[in-house]
Coordinates of C-alpha atoms and ligand atoms in Angstrom, one line a residue:
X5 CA 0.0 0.0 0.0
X6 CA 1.0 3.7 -0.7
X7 CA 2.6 3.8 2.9
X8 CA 1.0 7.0 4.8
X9 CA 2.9 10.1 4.9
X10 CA 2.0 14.0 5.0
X11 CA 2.8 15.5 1.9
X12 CA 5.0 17.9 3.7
X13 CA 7.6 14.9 5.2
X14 CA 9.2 14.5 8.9
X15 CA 12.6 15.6 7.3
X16 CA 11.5 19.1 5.8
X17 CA 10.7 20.7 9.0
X18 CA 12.2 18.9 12.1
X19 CA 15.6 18.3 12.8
X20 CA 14.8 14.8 11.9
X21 CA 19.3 14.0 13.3
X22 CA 17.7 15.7 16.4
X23 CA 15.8 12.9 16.8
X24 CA 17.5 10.2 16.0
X25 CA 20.7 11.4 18.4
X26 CA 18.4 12.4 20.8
X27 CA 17.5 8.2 20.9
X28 CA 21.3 6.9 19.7
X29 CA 22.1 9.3 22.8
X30 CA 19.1 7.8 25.4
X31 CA 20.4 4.1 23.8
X32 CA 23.9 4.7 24.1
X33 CA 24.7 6.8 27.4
X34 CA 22.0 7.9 30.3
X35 CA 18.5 9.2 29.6
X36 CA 19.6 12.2 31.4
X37 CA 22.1 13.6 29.4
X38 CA 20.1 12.7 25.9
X39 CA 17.0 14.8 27.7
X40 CA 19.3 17.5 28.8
X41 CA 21.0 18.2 25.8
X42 CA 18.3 17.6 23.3
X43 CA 15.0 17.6 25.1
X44 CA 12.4 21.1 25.0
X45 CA 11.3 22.8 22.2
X46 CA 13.7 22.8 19.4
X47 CA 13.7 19.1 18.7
X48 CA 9.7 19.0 18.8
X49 CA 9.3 22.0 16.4
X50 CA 7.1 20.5 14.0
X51 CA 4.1 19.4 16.6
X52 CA 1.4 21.1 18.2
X53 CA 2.3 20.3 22.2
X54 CA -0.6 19.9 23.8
X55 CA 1.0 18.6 27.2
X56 CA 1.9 21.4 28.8
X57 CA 5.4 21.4 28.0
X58 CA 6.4 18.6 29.6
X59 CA 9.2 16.5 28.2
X60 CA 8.3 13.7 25.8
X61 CA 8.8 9.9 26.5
X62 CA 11.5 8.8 24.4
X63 CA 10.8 6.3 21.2
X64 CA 12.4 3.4 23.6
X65 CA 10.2 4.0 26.5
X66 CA 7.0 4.5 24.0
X67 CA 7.8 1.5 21.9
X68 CA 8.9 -0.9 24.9
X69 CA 6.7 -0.7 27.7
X70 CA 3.2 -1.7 25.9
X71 CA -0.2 -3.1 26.9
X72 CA -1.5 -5.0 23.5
X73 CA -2.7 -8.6 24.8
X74 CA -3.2 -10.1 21.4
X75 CA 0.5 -10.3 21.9
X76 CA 0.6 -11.6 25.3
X77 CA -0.4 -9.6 28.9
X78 CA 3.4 -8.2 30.4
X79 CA 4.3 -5.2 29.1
X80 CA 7.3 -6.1 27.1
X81 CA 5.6 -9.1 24.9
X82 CA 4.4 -6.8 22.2
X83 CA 7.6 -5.3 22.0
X84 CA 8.9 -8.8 21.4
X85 CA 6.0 -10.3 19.5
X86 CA 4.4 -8.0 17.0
X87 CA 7.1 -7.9 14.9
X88 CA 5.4 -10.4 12.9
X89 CA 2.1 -8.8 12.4
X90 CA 1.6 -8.2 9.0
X91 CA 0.3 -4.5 8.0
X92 CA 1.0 -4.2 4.8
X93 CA -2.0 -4.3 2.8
X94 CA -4.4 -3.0 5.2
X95 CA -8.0 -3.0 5.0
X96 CA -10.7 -1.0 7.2
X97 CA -14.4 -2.3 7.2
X98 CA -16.8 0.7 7.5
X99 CA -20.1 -0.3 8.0
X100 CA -23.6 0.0 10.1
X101 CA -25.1 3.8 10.0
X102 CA -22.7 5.1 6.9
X103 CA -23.4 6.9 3.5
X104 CA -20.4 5.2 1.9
X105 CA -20.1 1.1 3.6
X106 CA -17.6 -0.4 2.0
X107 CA -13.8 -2.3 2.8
X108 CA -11.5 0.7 1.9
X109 CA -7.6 0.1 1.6
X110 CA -6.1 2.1 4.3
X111 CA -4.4 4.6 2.0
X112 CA -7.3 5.4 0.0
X113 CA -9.7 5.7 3.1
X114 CA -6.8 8.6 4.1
X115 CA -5.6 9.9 1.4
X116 CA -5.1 14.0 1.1
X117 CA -6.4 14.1 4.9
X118 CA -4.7 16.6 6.5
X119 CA -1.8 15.6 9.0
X120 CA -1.3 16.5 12.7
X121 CA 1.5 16.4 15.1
X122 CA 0.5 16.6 18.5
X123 CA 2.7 16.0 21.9
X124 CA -0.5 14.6 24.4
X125 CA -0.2 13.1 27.6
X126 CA -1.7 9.6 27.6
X127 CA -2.6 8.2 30.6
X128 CA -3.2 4.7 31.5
X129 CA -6.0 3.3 33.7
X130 CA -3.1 1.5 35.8
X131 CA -1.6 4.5 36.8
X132 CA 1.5 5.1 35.0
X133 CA 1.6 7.6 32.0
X134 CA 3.5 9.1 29.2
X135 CA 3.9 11.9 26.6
X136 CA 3.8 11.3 22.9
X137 CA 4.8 12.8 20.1
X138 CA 1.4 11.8 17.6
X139 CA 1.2 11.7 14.2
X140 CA -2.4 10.9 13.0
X141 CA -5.6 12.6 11.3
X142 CA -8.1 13.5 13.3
X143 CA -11.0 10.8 13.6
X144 CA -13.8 13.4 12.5
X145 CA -12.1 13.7 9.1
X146 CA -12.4 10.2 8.3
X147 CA -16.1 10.0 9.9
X148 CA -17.0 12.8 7.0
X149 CA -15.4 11.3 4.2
X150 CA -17.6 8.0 4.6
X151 CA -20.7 9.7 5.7
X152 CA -22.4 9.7 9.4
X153 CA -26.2 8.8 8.9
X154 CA -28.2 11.4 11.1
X155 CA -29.2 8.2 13.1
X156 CA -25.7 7.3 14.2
X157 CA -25.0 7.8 17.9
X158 CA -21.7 6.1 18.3
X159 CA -18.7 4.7 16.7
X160 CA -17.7 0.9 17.4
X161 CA -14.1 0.2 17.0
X162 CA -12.7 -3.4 16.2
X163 CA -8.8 -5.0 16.9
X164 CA -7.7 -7.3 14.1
X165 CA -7.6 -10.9 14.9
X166 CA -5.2 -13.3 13.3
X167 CA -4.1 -16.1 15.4
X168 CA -1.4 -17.1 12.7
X169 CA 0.2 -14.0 14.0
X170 CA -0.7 -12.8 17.5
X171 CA 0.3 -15.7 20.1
X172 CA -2.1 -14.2 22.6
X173 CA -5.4 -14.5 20.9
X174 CA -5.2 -18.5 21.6
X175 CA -5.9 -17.5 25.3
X176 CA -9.1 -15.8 26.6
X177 CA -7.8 -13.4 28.5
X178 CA -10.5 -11.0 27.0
X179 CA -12.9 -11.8 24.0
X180 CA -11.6 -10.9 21.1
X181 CA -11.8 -9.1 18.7
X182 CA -10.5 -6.6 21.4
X183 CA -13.3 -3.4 21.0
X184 CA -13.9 -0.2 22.1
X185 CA -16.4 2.7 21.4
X186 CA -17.3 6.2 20.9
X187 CA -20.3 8.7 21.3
X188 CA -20.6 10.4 18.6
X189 CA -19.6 13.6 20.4
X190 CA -16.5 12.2 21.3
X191 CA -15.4 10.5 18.4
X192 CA -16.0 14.1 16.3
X193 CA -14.0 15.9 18.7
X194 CA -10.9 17.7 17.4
X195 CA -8.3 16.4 19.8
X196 CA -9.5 12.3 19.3
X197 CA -7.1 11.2 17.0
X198 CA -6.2 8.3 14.3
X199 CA -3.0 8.3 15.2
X200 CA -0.1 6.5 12.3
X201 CA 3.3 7.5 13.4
X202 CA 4.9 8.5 16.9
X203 CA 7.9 11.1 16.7
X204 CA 8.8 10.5 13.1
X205 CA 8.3 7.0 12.7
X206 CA 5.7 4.9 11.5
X207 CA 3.8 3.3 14.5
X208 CA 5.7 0.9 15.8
X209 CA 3.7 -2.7 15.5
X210 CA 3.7 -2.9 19.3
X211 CA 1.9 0.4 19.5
X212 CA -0.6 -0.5 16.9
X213 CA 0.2 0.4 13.5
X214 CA -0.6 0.7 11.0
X215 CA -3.5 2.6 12.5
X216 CA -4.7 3.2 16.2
X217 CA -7.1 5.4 18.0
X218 CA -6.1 8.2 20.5
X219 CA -8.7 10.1 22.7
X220 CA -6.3 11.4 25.2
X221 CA -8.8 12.2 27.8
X222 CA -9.5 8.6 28.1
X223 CA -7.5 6.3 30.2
X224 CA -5.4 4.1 27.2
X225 CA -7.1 1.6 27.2
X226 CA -9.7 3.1 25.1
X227 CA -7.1 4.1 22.6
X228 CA -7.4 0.8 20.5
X229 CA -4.9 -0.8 18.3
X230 CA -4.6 -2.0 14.8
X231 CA -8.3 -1.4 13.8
X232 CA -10.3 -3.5 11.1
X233 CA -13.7 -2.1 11.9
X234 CA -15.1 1.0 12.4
X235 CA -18.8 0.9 12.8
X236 CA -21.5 3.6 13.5
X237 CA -24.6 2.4 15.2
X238 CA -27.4 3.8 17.3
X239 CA -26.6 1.3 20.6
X240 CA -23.6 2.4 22.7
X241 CA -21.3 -0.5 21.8
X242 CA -19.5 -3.3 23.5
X243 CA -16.4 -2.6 24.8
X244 CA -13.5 -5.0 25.5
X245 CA -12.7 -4.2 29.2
X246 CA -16.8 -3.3 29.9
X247 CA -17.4 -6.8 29.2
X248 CA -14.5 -8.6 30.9
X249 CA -15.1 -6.4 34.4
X250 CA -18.2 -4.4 34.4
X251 CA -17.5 -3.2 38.0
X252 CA -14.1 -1.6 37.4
X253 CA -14.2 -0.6 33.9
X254 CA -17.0 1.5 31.7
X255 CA -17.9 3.0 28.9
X256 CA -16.6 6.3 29.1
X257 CA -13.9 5.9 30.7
X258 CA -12.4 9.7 31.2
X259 CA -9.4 10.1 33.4
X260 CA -10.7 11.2 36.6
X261 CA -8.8 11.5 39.8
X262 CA -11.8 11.7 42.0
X263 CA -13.0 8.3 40.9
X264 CA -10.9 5.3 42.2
X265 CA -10.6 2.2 40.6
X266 CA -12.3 -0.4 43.0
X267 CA -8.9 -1.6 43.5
X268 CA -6.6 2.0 43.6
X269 CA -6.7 5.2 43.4
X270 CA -6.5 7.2 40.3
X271 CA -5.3 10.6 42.4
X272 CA -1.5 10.3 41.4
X273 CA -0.1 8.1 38.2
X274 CA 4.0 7.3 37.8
X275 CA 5.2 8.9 35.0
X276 CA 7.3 6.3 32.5
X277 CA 11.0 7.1 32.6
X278 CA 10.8 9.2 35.9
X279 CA 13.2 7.1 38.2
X280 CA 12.3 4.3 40.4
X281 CA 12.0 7.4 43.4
X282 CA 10.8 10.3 41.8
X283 CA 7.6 11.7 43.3
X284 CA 4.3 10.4 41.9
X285 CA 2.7 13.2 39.9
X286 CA -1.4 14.4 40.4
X287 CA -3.7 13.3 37.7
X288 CA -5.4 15.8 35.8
X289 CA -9.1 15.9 35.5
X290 CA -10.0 15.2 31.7
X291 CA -5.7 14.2 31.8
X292 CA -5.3 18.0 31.3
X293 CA -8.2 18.3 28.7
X294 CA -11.2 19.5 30.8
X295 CA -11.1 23.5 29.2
X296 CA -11.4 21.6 25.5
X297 CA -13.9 18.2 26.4
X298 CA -15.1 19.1 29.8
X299 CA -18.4 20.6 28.3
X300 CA -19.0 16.9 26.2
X301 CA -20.2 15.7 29.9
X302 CA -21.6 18.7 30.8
X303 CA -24.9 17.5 33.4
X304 CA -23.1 13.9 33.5
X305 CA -22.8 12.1 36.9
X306 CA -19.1 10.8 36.6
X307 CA -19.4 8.6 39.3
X308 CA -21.8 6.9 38.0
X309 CA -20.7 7.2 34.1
X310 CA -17.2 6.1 34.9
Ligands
MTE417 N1 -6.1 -4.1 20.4 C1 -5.7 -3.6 21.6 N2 -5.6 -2.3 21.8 C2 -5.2 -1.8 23.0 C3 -4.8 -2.7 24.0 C4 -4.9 -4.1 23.8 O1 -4.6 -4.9 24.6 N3 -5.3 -4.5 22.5 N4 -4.4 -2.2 25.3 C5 -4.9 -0.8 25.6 C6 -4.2 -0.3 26.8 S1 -4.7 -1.0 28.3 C7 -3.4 0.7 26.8 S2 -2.8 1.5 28.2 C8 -2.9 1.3 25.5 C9 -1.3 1.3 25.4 O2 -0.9 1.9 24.3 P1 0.7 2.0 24.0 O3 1.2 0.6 24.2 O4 0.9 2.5 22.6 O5 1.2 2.9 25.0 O6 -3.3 0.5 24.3 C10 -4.7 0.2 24.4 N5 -5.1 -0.4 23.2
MO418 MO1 -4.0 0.6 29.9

């Protein structure tokens, strides 16, 4: 397939050898002195940072410590098993409430969509987090090119499943095809993202490539990998984790600190790459986003919509 690339490419305007130092430095020496010398603005010119400033992860921590349990359950399985997923052709079923159904190659179903950078936090529902340089077109873009039906409430999101290639699909640690979902709402927001690339690299098999969803408000786990489906319906959909522990996970899912998980709290998160003793940091409410989504749950009990 036409492998997905902005028109304007990576190496016209970043400092694409600030980048890979930046990581032959991290790889090769201490994290501290490939931060220090090349971390900040200048080596993250090209994307919109929507985290506050804060430092990036780096592509090792990003692309080594994973959740993706069609390759097994600890966090460095994908890294070592999704190397073999093929995702090269790549086809995305659109179906349910659309104008334009249809199995659409991935390059034609994105083709002259504009591209966005964006640095986001991303915060996982197991308290640890990171910030990630995105590339990816933004969800809404996609969802007019195919044509929402007026009826359409929500979007349903489906994982790929192929046994032949992902060793963890023969056990049932969740019922696969791994899903997740949408409102409407949501899934048309401007900061929910298909994302395609981290820093300037393709995504990474182990972070879901060739395409994944980002809504970084959400804890991660809503942020679903290597999608085959996308389906608009007028039900709220299934969702992976809903159905596997109804109790501790819902539908929507928003970062919240003032709503523990049954089994911790979700008041401080350990950000990735801080060391072993540095000091916990405070969740944000929305993960930061509450000025831009806030008003999408406006009259919502979040206690009870968790
Ligand atoms: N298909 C699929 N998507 C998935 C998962 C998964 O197991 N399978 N794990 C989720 C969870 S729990 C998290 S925290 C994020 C992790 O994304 P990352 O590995 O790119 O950081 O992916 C989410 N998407
Ligand atoms: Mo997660």
């Amino acid at each position: 397939m036409t492998r997905y690339r902005p028109t304007l490419r990576q190496s016209d305007v970043t400092p694409k050898a600030l980048y890979l130092n930046r990581r032959a430095l991290i790889a090769g020496a201490t994290g501290l002195v490939g931060s220090a010398l090349l971390g900040g603005g200048a080596a993250h010119a090209a994307y919109v940072d929507m985290a506050g400033g804060e430092e990036p992860n780096s592509f090792e921590d990003i692309s080594s410590y994973n959740n993706y349990y069609e390759f097994g359950t600890g966090k460095d399985d994908p890294a070592r098993n999704a190397g073999a997923l093929t995702t090269d052709p790549w086809t995305i079923r659109v179906e349910g409430l659309v104008e334009k159904p249809g199995d659409y190659a991935l390059g034609d179903l994105l083709e002259g969509l504009p591209v966005e950078e964006r640095i986001y936090r991303f915060r996982c529902v197991e308290a640890w987090s990171m910030v990630i340089p995105w590339r990816g077109i933004e969800l809404r873009h996609i969802l007019e090119r195919v044509g929402v039906q007026p009826s359409a409430k929500y979007v349903a999101f489906e994982t790929l499943v192929r046994p032949e290639e992902m060793p963890g699909v023969r056990y049932p640690v969740l019922d696969w095809p791994y899903r997740e979902g949408l409102r409407l709402d949501e899934a048309m927001h401007p900061l929910t993202l298909m994302a395609t690339g981290v820093y300037d690299e393709d995504l990474p098999n182990q972070n879901g490539a060739p395409i994944r969803l980002v809504v970084p408000w959400k804890y991660g786990f809503k942020s679903i990998k290597s999608i085959v489906t996308l389906r608009l319906t007028e039900e709220q959909p299934k969702t992976s984790w809903n159905m596997s522990q109804p109790g501790e996970y819902g539908f929507y899912s928003n970062v919240n600190p003032e709503v523990d998980h049954p089994r911790w709290s979700q008041a401080t998160e350990r950000r990735i790459g801080d060391g072993l003793f540095a000091r916990r940091r405070e969740t944000l409410m929305f993960n930061g986003y509450a000025e831009e989504v806030g008003g999408l749950y406006a009259g919502m009990d979040l206690a009870k919509n968790f």
